[in-house]
CSV table of C-alpha atoms in Angstrom, one decimal:
chain,number,residue,atom,x,y,z
V,1,MET,CA,56.3,37.5,185.9
V,2,HIS,CA,53.9,36.1,183.4
V,3,ASP,CA,53.4,32.4,182.8
V,4,ALA,CA,54.2,31.0,179.4
V,5,PRO,CA,51.1,30.1,177.4
V,6,PRO,CA,50.3,26.4,177.2
V,7,LEU,CA,51.8,24.5,174.3
V,8,ARG,CA,49.3,23.3,171.6
V,9,ALA,CA,49.7,20.1,169.8
V,10,PRO,CA,50.6,20.5,166.1
V,11,GLY,CA,47.6,20.7,163.9
V,12,SER,CA,45.1,21.2,166.8
V,13,ALA,CA,44.0,24.5,165.4
V,14,SER,CA,43.2,23.0,162.1
V,15,VAL,CA,41.4,20.1,163.7
V,16,GLY,CA,39.3,22.5,165.8
V,17,ALA,CA,38.5,24.6,162.8
V,18,ALA,CA,37.4,21.5,160.8
V,19,ALA,CA,35.2,20.4,163.7
V,20,MET,CA,33.5,23.8,163.8
V,21,ALA,CA,33.0,23.9,160.0
V,22,PRO,CA,29.3,23.8,158.9
V,23,PRO,CA,28.2,20.5,157.5
V,24,ARG,CA,27.9,19.8,153.8
V,25,ALA,CA,24.6,19.6,151.9
V,26,TYR,CA,24.7,15.8,151.5
V,27,GLN,CA,25.3,15.3,155.3
V,28,VAL,CA,22.0,17.1,156.2
V,29,TRP,CA,20.1,16.0,153.1
V,30,GLU,CA,16.4,15.5,153.9
V,31,GLY,CA,15.7,12.9,151.2
V,32,SER,CA,16.3,9.2,151.5
V,33,ASN,CA,19.3,9.1,149.2
V,34,VAL,CA,22.6,7.5,149.8
V,35,PHE,CA,25.8,9.4,149.0
V,36,PHE,CA,29.3,8.2,148.2
V,37,LEU,CA,32.7,9.9,147.8
V,38,GLY,CA,31.8,13.0,149.7
V,39,GLY,CA,28.6,13.7,147.8
V,40,ARG,CA,30.0,13.1,144.3
V,41,PHE,CA,27.7,10.2,143.7
V,42,ILE,CA,24.0,10.1,144.8
V,43,PHE,CA,22.0,6.9,144.8
V,44,GLY,CA,18.5,5.9,145.9
V,45,PRO,CA,17.9,4.1,149.2
V,46,ASP,CA,17.7,0.8,147.4
V,47,VAL,CA,21.3,1.1,146.1
V,48,ARG,CA,22.1,-2.5,147.1
V,49,SER,CA,20.0,-3.8,144.2
V,50,LEU,CA,22.6,-2.2,141.9
V,51,PHE,CA,25.1,-4.9,142.9
V,52,LEU,CA,22.6,-7.6,141.8
V,53,THR,CA,22.3,-5.8,138.4
V,54,ILE,CA,26.0,-5.7,138.0
V,55,PHE,CA,26.3,-9.4,138.8
V,56,LEU,CA,23.6,-10.3,136.3
V,57,ILE,CA,25.7,-8.5,133.6
V,58,ILE,CA,29.2,-9.5,134.5
V,59,GLY,CA,28.5,-13.1,135.4
V,60,PRO,CA,27.1,-14.3,132.0
V,61,VAL,CA,29.8,-12.3,130.1
V,62,ALA,CA,32.6,-13.9,132.2
V,63,ILE,CA,31.2,-17.4,131.4
V,64,PHE,CA,30.9,-16.4,127.7
V,65,CYS,CA,34.5,-15.2,127.6
V,66,VAL,CA,35.9,-18.3,129.3
V,67,PHE,CA,33.9,-21.1,127.8
V,68,VAL,CA,32.8,-19.7,124.4
V,69,ALA,CA,34.9,-16.7,123.2
V,70,ARG,CA,38.2,-18.4,124.2
V,71,LYS,CA,37.2,-21.5,122.2
V,72,LEU,CA,36.2,-19.4,119.2
V,73,MET,CA,39.7,-18.0,119.1
V,74,ASP,CA,40.8,-21.4,117.9
V,75,LYS,CA,37.9,-21.9,115.5
V,76,PHE,CA,38.5,-18.5,113.7
V,77,SER,CA,41.6,-16.9,112.4
V,78,HIS,CA,43.8,-15.2,115.1
V,79,HIS,CA,42.6,-11.7,114.7
V,80,THR,CA,38.9,-12.5,114.3
V,81,GLY,CA,38.9,-14.7,117.4
V,82,ILE,CA,40.6,-12.0,119.5
V,83,CYS,CA,38.1,-9.4,118.2
V,84,ILE,CA,35.2,-11.5,119.5
V,85,MET,CA,36.7,-11.5,123.0
V,86,VAL,CA,37.7,-7.9,123.0
V,87,PHE,CA,34.4,-6.6,121.8
V,88,ALA,CA,32.5,-8.6,124.5
V,89,VAL,CA,34.7,-7.1,127.2
V,90,ALA,CA,34.7,-3.6,125.9
V,91,PHE,CA,30.9,-3.5,125.3
V,92,THR,CA,30.3,-4.8,128.8
V,93,LEU,CA,32.5,-2.0,130.3
V,94,TYR,CA,30.5,0.5,128.2
V,95,ASP,CA,27.3,-1.0,129.5
V,96,LEU,CA,28.5,-0.7,133.1
V,97,CYS,CA,29.5,2.9,132.6
V,98,LEU,CA,26.0,3.7,131.4
V,99,LEU,CA,24.6,2.0,134.5
V,100,LEU,CA,26.8,4.1,136.7
V,101,LEU,CA,25.8,7.3,134.9
V,102,THR,CA,22.1,6.4,135.4
V,103,SER,CA,22.3,5.4,139.0
V,104,GLY,CA,25.0,7.7,140.5
V,105,ARG,CA,23.9,11.1,139.3
V,106,ASP,CA,21.2,13.6,140.3
V,107,PRO,CA,18.1,12.7,138.3
V,108,GLY,CA,16.7,16.2,138.5
V,109,ILE,CA,15.9,16.8,142.1
V,110,ILE,CA,14.2,20.1,142.9
V,111,PRO,CA,15.5,21.7,146.1
V,112,ARG,CA,12.9,22.0,148.9
V,113,ASN,CA,11.7,25.3,150.2
V,114,SER,CA,12.1,26.3,153.8
V,115,LYS,CA,8.7,27.9,153.9
V,116,PRO,CA,5.5,27.8,151.8
V,117,PRO,CA,5.2,30.2,148.9
V,118,GLU,CA,3.1,33.3,149.1
V,119,PRO,CA,-0.2,33.4,147.2
V,120,GLU,CA,0.0,35.3,144.0
V,121,ASP,CA,-2.7,37.8,145.0
V,122,PHE,CA,-1.1,38.6,148.4
V,123,ASP,CA,-0.3,42.3,148.7
V,124,GLY,CA,2.2,41.9,151.6
V,125,SER,CA,0.0,43.2,154.4
V,126,ILE,CA,-2.2,41.2,156.7
V,127,ASP,CA,-3.4,44.0,159.1
V,128,VAL,CA,-6.5,46.0,158.1
V,129,GLY,CA,-7.7,48.7,160.5
V,130,GLY,CA,-5.7,47.2,163.3
V,131,ILE,CA,-7.4,43.9,163.0
V,132,GLN,CA,-5.6,40.9,161.5
V,133,THR,CA,-7.2,39.3,158.5
V,134,PRO,CA,-7.9,35.5,158.4
V,135,GLN,CA,-5.2,33.2,157.2
V,136,LEU,CA,-4.9,32.7,153.5
V,137,ARG,CA,-5.1,29.1,152.3
V,138,LEU,CA,-2.9,28.1,149.4
V,139,PRO,CA,-4.7,26.5,146.5
V,140,ARG,CA,-4.2,22.8,146.2
V,141,MET,CA,-3.7,23.0,142.4
V,142,LYS,CA,-2.8,25.7,139.9
V,143,ASP,CA,-3.3,26.0,136.2
V,144,VAL,CA,-0.4,26.7,133.8
V,145,ILE,CA,-0.4,26.9,130.0
V,146,VAL,CA,2.0,24.6,128.2
V,147,ASN,CA,2.0,24.9,124.4
V,148,GLY,CA,-1.5,26.4,124.4
V,149,ILE,CA,-2.9,23.6,126.6
V,150,THR,CA,-3.9,24.1,130.3
V,151,VAL,CA,-2.0,21.8,132.6
V,152,LYS,CA,-2.6,21.5,136.3
V,153,ILE,CA,0.3,21.6,138.7
V,154,LYS,CA,0.0,20.3,142.3
V,155,TYR,CA,1.3,21.6,145.6
V,156,CYS,CA,3.8,19.3,147.4
V,157,ASP,CA,3.4,19.4,151.2
V,158,THR,CA,6.7,17.7,151.7
V,159,CYS,CA,8.9,20.0,149.6
V,160,MET,CA,6.6,23.1,150.1
V,161,LEU,CA,6.5,24.1,146.5
V,162,TYR,CA,4.3,23.9,143.4
V,163,ARG,CA,5.7,21.1,141.3
V,164,PRO,CA,6.6,22.2,137.8
V,165,PRO,CA,4.9,20.5,134.9
V,166,ARG,CA,6.0,16.8,134.5
V,167,CYS,CA,7.4,16.8,138.0
V,168,SER,CA,6.4,14.3,140.6
V,169,HIS,CA,7.3,13.3,144.2
V,170,CYS,CA,9.1,9.9,144.5
V,171,SER,CA,7.8,8.1,147.5
V,172,ILE,CA,11.0,6.0,147.7
V,173,CYS,CA,13.6,8.7,147.4
V,174,ASN,CA,11.3,11.3,149.1
V,175,ASN,CA,12.2,14.0,146.5
V,176,CYS,CA,10.4,16.0,143.8
V,177,VAL,CA,12.0,15.0,140.5
V,178,GLU,CA,11.8,17.0,137.2
V,179,ARG,CA,10.3,15.1,134.3
V,180,PHE,CA,9.8,12.1,136.6
V,181,ASP,CA,9.6,8.8,134.6
V,182,HIS,CA,9.7,6.2,137.3
V,183,HIS,CA,11.8,4.8,140.1
V,184,CYS,CA,13.8,1.8,138.8
V,185,PRO,CA,14.8,-0.7,141.4
V,186,TRP,CA,17.3,-2.4,139.1
V,187,VAL,CA,19.5,0.7,139.0
V,188,GLY,CA,18.5,2.0,142.5
V,189,GLN,CA,17.6,5.5,141.4
V,190,CYS,CA,14.8,7.7,140.1
V,191,ILE,CA,14.7,8.2,136.4
V,192,GLY,CA,14.1,11.8,135.5
V,193,LEU,CA,15.2,14.8,133.5
V,194,ARG,CA,19.0,14.4,134.0
V,195,ASN,CA,19.5,10.6,133.6
V,196,TYR,CA,16.7,9.4,131.3
V,197,ARG,CA,19.0,9.5,128.3
V,198,PHE,CA,21.6,7.3,130.0
V,199,PHE,CA,18.9,5.0,131.3
V,200,TYR,CA,17.6,4.3,127.8
V,201,MET,CA,21.1,3.8,126.4
V,202,PHE,CA,21.8,1.4,129.2
V,203,VAL,CA,18.7,-0.7,128.5
V,204,PHE,CA,19.3,-0.7,124.8
V,205,SER,CA,23.0,-1.6,125.1
V,206,THR,CA,22.1,-4.5,127.5
V,207,THR,CA,19.6,-5.7,124.8
V,208,LEU,CA,22.4,-5.7,122.2
V,209,LEU,CA,24.7,-7.5,124.6
V,210,CYS,CA,22.1,-10.3,125.0
V,211,PHE,CA,21.8,-10.6,121.3
V,212,TYR,CA,25.6,-10.7,120.9
V,213,VAL,CA,26.0,-13.5,123.5
V,214,PHE,CA,23.1,-15.4,122.1
V,215,ALA,CA,24.3,-15.3,118.5
V,216,PHE,CA,27.9,-16.3,119.2
V,217,CYS,CA,26.8,-19.2,121.4
V,218,TRP,CA,25.0,-20.6,118.4
V,219,VAL,CA,28.1,-19.9,116.2
V,220,TYR,CA,30.2,-22.0,118.6
V,221,ILE,CA,27.6,-24.8,118.4
V,222,LYS,CA,27.7,-24.7,114.6
V,223,LYS,CA,31.5,-24.9,114.6
V,224,ILE,CA,31.3,-28.0,116.8
V,225,MET,CA,28.8,-29.5,114.4
V,226,ASP,CA,31.0,-28.8,111.4
V,227,ALA,CA,34.2,-30.1,113.1
V,228,GLU,CA,32.8,-33.3,114.4
V,229,GLU,CA,30.1,-33.8,111.7
V,230,THR,CA,27.4,-34.4,114.2
V,231,ASN,CA,23.8,-33.2,114.8
V,232,VAL,CA,22.8,-30.1,116.8
V,233,TRP,CA,21.8,-32.1,120.0
V,234,ARG,CA,25.2,-33.8,120.3
V,235,ALA,CA,27.0,-30.6,119.6
V,236,MET,CA,25.0,-28.8,122.4
V,237,SER,CA,25.8,-31.6,124.8
V,238,LYS,CA,29.5,-30.9,124.4
V,239,THR,CA,29.1,-27.2,125.5
V,240,PRO,CA,26.7,-26.9,128.4
V,241,ALA,CA,27.9,-23.4,129.0
V,242,SER,CA,26.5,-22.3,125.6
V,243,ILE,CA,23.1,-23.9,126.4
V,244,ALA,CA,22.9,-22.0,129.7
V,245,LEU,CA,23.9,-18.7,128.1
V,246,ILE,CA,21.4,-19.2,125.3
V,247,ILE,CA,18.5,-19.8,127.8
V,248,TYR,CA,19.6,-16.9,130.0
V,249,SER,CA,20.0,-14.4,127.1
V,250,PHE,CA,16.7,-15.5,125.5
V,251,ILE,CA,14.8,-14.8,128.8
V,252,SER,CA,16.7,-11.6,129.4
V,253,VAL,CA,16.1,-10.1,126.0
V,254,TRP,CA,12.4,-10.3,126.5
V,255,PHE,CA,12.7,-8.1,129.5
V,256,VAL,CA,15.3,-5.5,128.4
V,257,GLY,CA,14.2,-5.7,124.7
V,258,GLY,CA,10.6,-5.1,125.6
V,259,LEU,CA,11.6,-2.3,127.8
V,260,SER,CA,13.7,-0.8,125.0
V,261,VAL,CA,10.7,-0.9,122.6
V,262,PHE,CA,8.3,0.5,125.1
V,263,HIS,CA,10.6,3.5,125.9
V,264,LEU,CA,11.2,4.0,122.2
V,265,TYR,CA,7.5,4.5,121.9
V,266,LEU,CA,7.5,6.9,124.8
V,267,ILE,CA,10.4,8.9,123.4
V,268,GLY,CA,8.6,9.2,120.0
V,269,THR,CA,5.5,10.5,121.6
V,270,ASN,CA,7.3,12.6,124.3
V,271,GLN,CA,5.7,10.8,127.2
V,272,THR,CA,7.0,9.5,130.5
V,273,THR,CA,6.1,6.2,132.1
V,274,TYR,CA,4.3,8.0,134.8
V,275,GLU,CA,2.2,10.1,132.3
V,276,ASN,CA,1.5,7.0,130.1
V,277,PHE,CA,0.0,5.1,133.0
V,278,ARG,CA,-1.8,8.0,134.7
V,279,TYR,CA,-3.0,10.4,132.0
V,280,ARG,CA,-3.3,8.2,128.8
V,281,TYR,CA,-2.4,10.8,126.2
V,282,ASP,CA,-3.9,8.6,123.5
V,283,ARG,CA,-7.3,9.7,124.8
V,284,ARG,CA,-6.4,13.4,125.2
V,285,ALA,CA,-4.0,16.0,123.8
V,286,ASN,CA,-0.4,15.7,124.8
V,287,PRO,CA,0.9,19.2,125.4
V,288,TYR,CA,4.6,18.1,125.2
V,289,ASN,CA,4.5,16.3,121.8
V,290,ARG,CA,6.5,18.4,119.3
V,291,GLY,CA,6.8,15.8,116.6
V,292,LEU,CA,8.8,12.7,116.1
V,293,LEU,CA,12.1,14.2,115.1
V,294,ALA,CA,11.9,17.0,117.7
V,295,ASN,CA,11.0,14.5,120.4
V,296,PHE,CA,14.1,12.4,119.7
V,297,LYS,CA,16.3,15.4,119.6
V,298,GLU,CA,15.0,16.5,123.0
V,299,ILE,CA,16.2,13.2,124.6
V,300,PHE,CA,19.4,12.4,122.7
V,301,VAL,CA,20.8,15.7,121.4
V,302,SER,CA,19.6,18.5,123.7
V,303,ARG,CA,21.9,19.7,126.5
V,304,ILE,CA,21.3,18.2,129.9
V,305,PRO,CA,20.7,21.0,132.4
V,306,PRO,CA,23.0,21.3,135.4
V,307,SER,CA,22.0,20.0,138.8
V,308,LYS,CA,20.1,22.4,141.0
V,309,ASN,CA,21.8,21.0,144.0
V,310,ASN,CA,25.4,21.4,145.2
V,311,PHE,CA,25.8,18.4,147.5
V,312,GLN,CA,29.3,19.3,148.4
V,313,ALA,CA,28.6,22.9,149.4
V,314,ARG,CA,28.7,24.0,153.0
V,315,VAL,CA,25.3,24.6,154.6
V,316,LEU,CA,24.9,27.3,157.2
V,317,PRO,CA,22.8,26.5,160.3
V,318,GLU,CA,19.2,27.1,159.3
V,319,GLN,CA,17.2,29.5,161.4
V,320,GLY,CA,14.1,27.3,161.0
V,321,LEU,CA,10.5,28.5,160.3
V,322,GLN,CA,9.3,31.4,162.4
V,323,PRO,CA,6.3,30.7,164.6
V,324,ARG,CA,3.1,31.4,162.7
V,325,GLN,CA,0.6,34.0,164.0
V,326,SER,CA,-2.7,32.3,164.6
V,327,ALA,CA,-4.7,35.1,163.1
V,328,GLY,CA,-2.7,35.8,160.0
V,329,GLY,CA,-0.3,34.3,157.4
V,330,PHE,CA,-0.7,31.5,155.0
V,331,MET,CA,-2.0,28.0,155.3
V,332,SER,CA,-1.2,24.8,153.5
V,333,PRO,CA,-3.9,23.3,151.3
V,334,ASN,CA,-4.1,20.4,153.8
V,335,MET,CA,-4.1,22.4,157.0
V,336,GLY,CA,-6.7,20.9,159.4
V,337,LYS,CA,-7.3,17.9,157.2
V,338,ASP,CA,-6.4,14.3,157.4
V,339,VAL,CA,-4.9,14.1,153.9
V,340,VAL,CA,-3.1,11.1,152.4
V,341,ASP,CA,-0.6,12.1,149.7
V,342,ILE,CA,-1.2,9.5,147.0
V,343,GLU,CA,2.1,10.1,145.2
V,344,VAL,CA,4.2,10.1,148.4
V,345,GLY,CA,2.5,7.0,149.7
V,346,ARG,CA,2.2,8.1,153.3
V,347,LYS,CA,0.1,10.4,155.4
V,348,ALA,CA,1.1,14.0,155.2
V,349,MET,CA,1.2,16.0,158.5
V,350,ALA,CA,-1.3,18.8,158.4
V,351,TRP,CA,0.0,22.2,159.5
V,352,GLY,CA,-1.2,23.2,162.9
V,353,GLU,CA,-1.2,19.7,164.3
V,354,HIS,CA,1.4,20.7,166.8
V,355,ASP,CA,-0.7,23.7,167.9
V,356,ALA,CA,-3.8,21.6,168.2
V,357,ALA,CA,-2.0,19.0,170.3
V,358,SER,CA,-1.1,21.6,172.8
V,359,ALA,CA,-4.3,23.6,172.7
V,360,ILE,CA,-6.4,24.1,175.9
V,361,ASP,CA,-10.1,24.6,176.3
V,362,ILE,CA,-11.8,27.9,176.9
V,363,ASP,CA,-12.2,27.4,180.7
V,364,ALA,CA,-8.5,26.7,181.2
V,365,GLY,CA,-7.7,29.6,178.9
V,366,LEU,CA,-9.7,32.0,180.8
V,367,ARG,CA,-8.2,30.8,184.1
V,368,ASN,CA,-4.7,31.0,182.9
V,369,ASP,CA,-4.9,34.2,180.8
V,370,THR,CA,-6.7,36.4,183.4
V,371,VAL,CA,-4.3,36.0,186.3
V,372,ASP,CA,-3.3,39.1,188.3
V,373,ASP,CA,0.3,40.3,187.9
V,374,LYS,CA,2.5,41.1,190.9
V,375,ASP,CA,0.9,44.6,191.3
V,376,GLY,CA,-2.6,43.2,191.4
V,377,GLY,CA,-3.4,44.3,187.8
V,378,LEU,CA,-4.6,42.2,185.0
V,379,ASN,CA,-1.9,40.8,182.7
V,380,GLU,CA,-3.3,42.1,179.4
V,381,SER,CA,-0.5,40.8,177.3
V,382,THR,CA,-1.8,37.3,177.7
V,383,LEU,CA,-5.3,38.2,176.5
V,384,SER,CA,-4.7,37.4,172.8
V,385,PHE,CA,-7.4,36.9,170.3
V,386,GLU,CA,-6.5,33.3,169.8
V,387,HIS,CA,-7.6,32.4,173.4
V,388,ILE,CA,-11.0,34.3,173.3
V,389,LEU,CA,-13.9,32.9,171.5
V,390,PRO,CA,-16.7,35.1,170.1
V,391,ILE,CA,-19.2,36.1,172.8
V,392,GLU,CA,-22.0,34.1,171.1
V,393,SER,CA,-20.1,30.8,171.7
V,394,ILE,CA,-20.0,31.2,175.5
V,395,ASP,CA,-23.0,30.5,177.6
V,396,GLY,CA,-24.3,33.0,180.2
V,397,SER,CA,-22.6,31.4,183.2
V,398,GLU,CA,-19.2,31.7,181.6
V,399,VAL,CA,-19.8,35.3,180.6
V,400,GLY,CA,-20.9,36.1,184.1
V,401,ALA,CA,-17.8,34.4,185.6
V,402,PHE,CA,-15.5,36.2,183.2
V,403,GLU,CA,-17.2,39.7,183.9
V,404,HIS,CA,-17.0,39.1,187.7
V,405,HIS,CA,-13.3,38.2,187.5
V,406,ARG,CA,-12.6,41.2,185.4
V,407,ARG,CA,-14.3,43.6,187.9
V,408,ARG,CA,-12.4,42.1,190.8
V,409,SER,CA,-9.1,42.5,188.9
V,410,SER,CA,-9.9,46.2,188.0
V,411,LEU,CA,-10.8,46.9,191.7
V,412,GLY,CA,-7.6,45.4,192.9
V,413,SER,CA,-5.5,47.4,190.5
V,414,SER,CA,-7.3,50.7,191.5
V,415,GLY,CA,-6.8,50.0,195.2
V,416,SER,CA,-3.1,49.3,194.8
């Protein structure tokens, strides 16, 4: 008589299957980004500054609607007064949408490689006559041709790839970003290929919003002057909210307005902020400048390329890098060096540091690698080339000790 199988709680199979499901890409992301809504929105690590930016936009507009626009509805005809209020609210919502499109999308992150690329002149074999060739060191920089001008691209030790032209590694987000412009702390995100258009539209629309609030505050003061037949100072004293908004918008317009003009110049010359401060194309040829009209079309009309990352996709467990052979393979440009990555802003770990930390000296290597096996013979499998130095680097005493130990091992094996 067989026992009945144990009863399972409803839904336990689905819960177990969900627990065993591989994680999604955003859950194992190696960058410093912050994700929301299951990877649908990606922000920088300083996303909290975004709330300050939203407050600096909504706060003044709310004061304007309550203390200025609402009073102007009585000063103007019914439809004109309502239009002033509606336009202020609608334009603010439009500005916030541009802010979200700038801050919450992939700016153009290039996926990392799981292993370094192979040198271009590598033929696929590292054994020559049974002897392994030395390791091949990857070049630190490579030359590519862009519109007939030679441009140098740099190897990124963090992402293990050669950065495409105009790409740079953001030290805050810890990602390589295409057409990297800068990391904006006000939006909490890198500004790159896929969000630069929305960034400029956000800055420009904020400038227009400042002008709008500034202008209608003066209109309200003028209406008070006409209604009470008084001077400007007495009229301003009757609306302190207008005075505060005039000062606030005047200061803000210098910041966002100056930023709009500066990026208008960058767009017209097809530069990024990073290139403008680092390369100074006014002193050298700009390989990306295609003319004023073509430059503006590239930013505002051209199709935005899709993201190269699917943050919601399931990620299979990675096998990890295979252990490198000490006498063959490829080496990072920084292997064996104490190199500081200037663009990353932190010290890059040189390849082979883990091996160096666990390395042993030649005496210990000879003692450990030349032990007898259980039959009395020499364990030849442990005598690898990576533990034996050239014979010229060992003094006579060490050579003699090694030869004496080898003879004793051979005698022991022949006797057994």
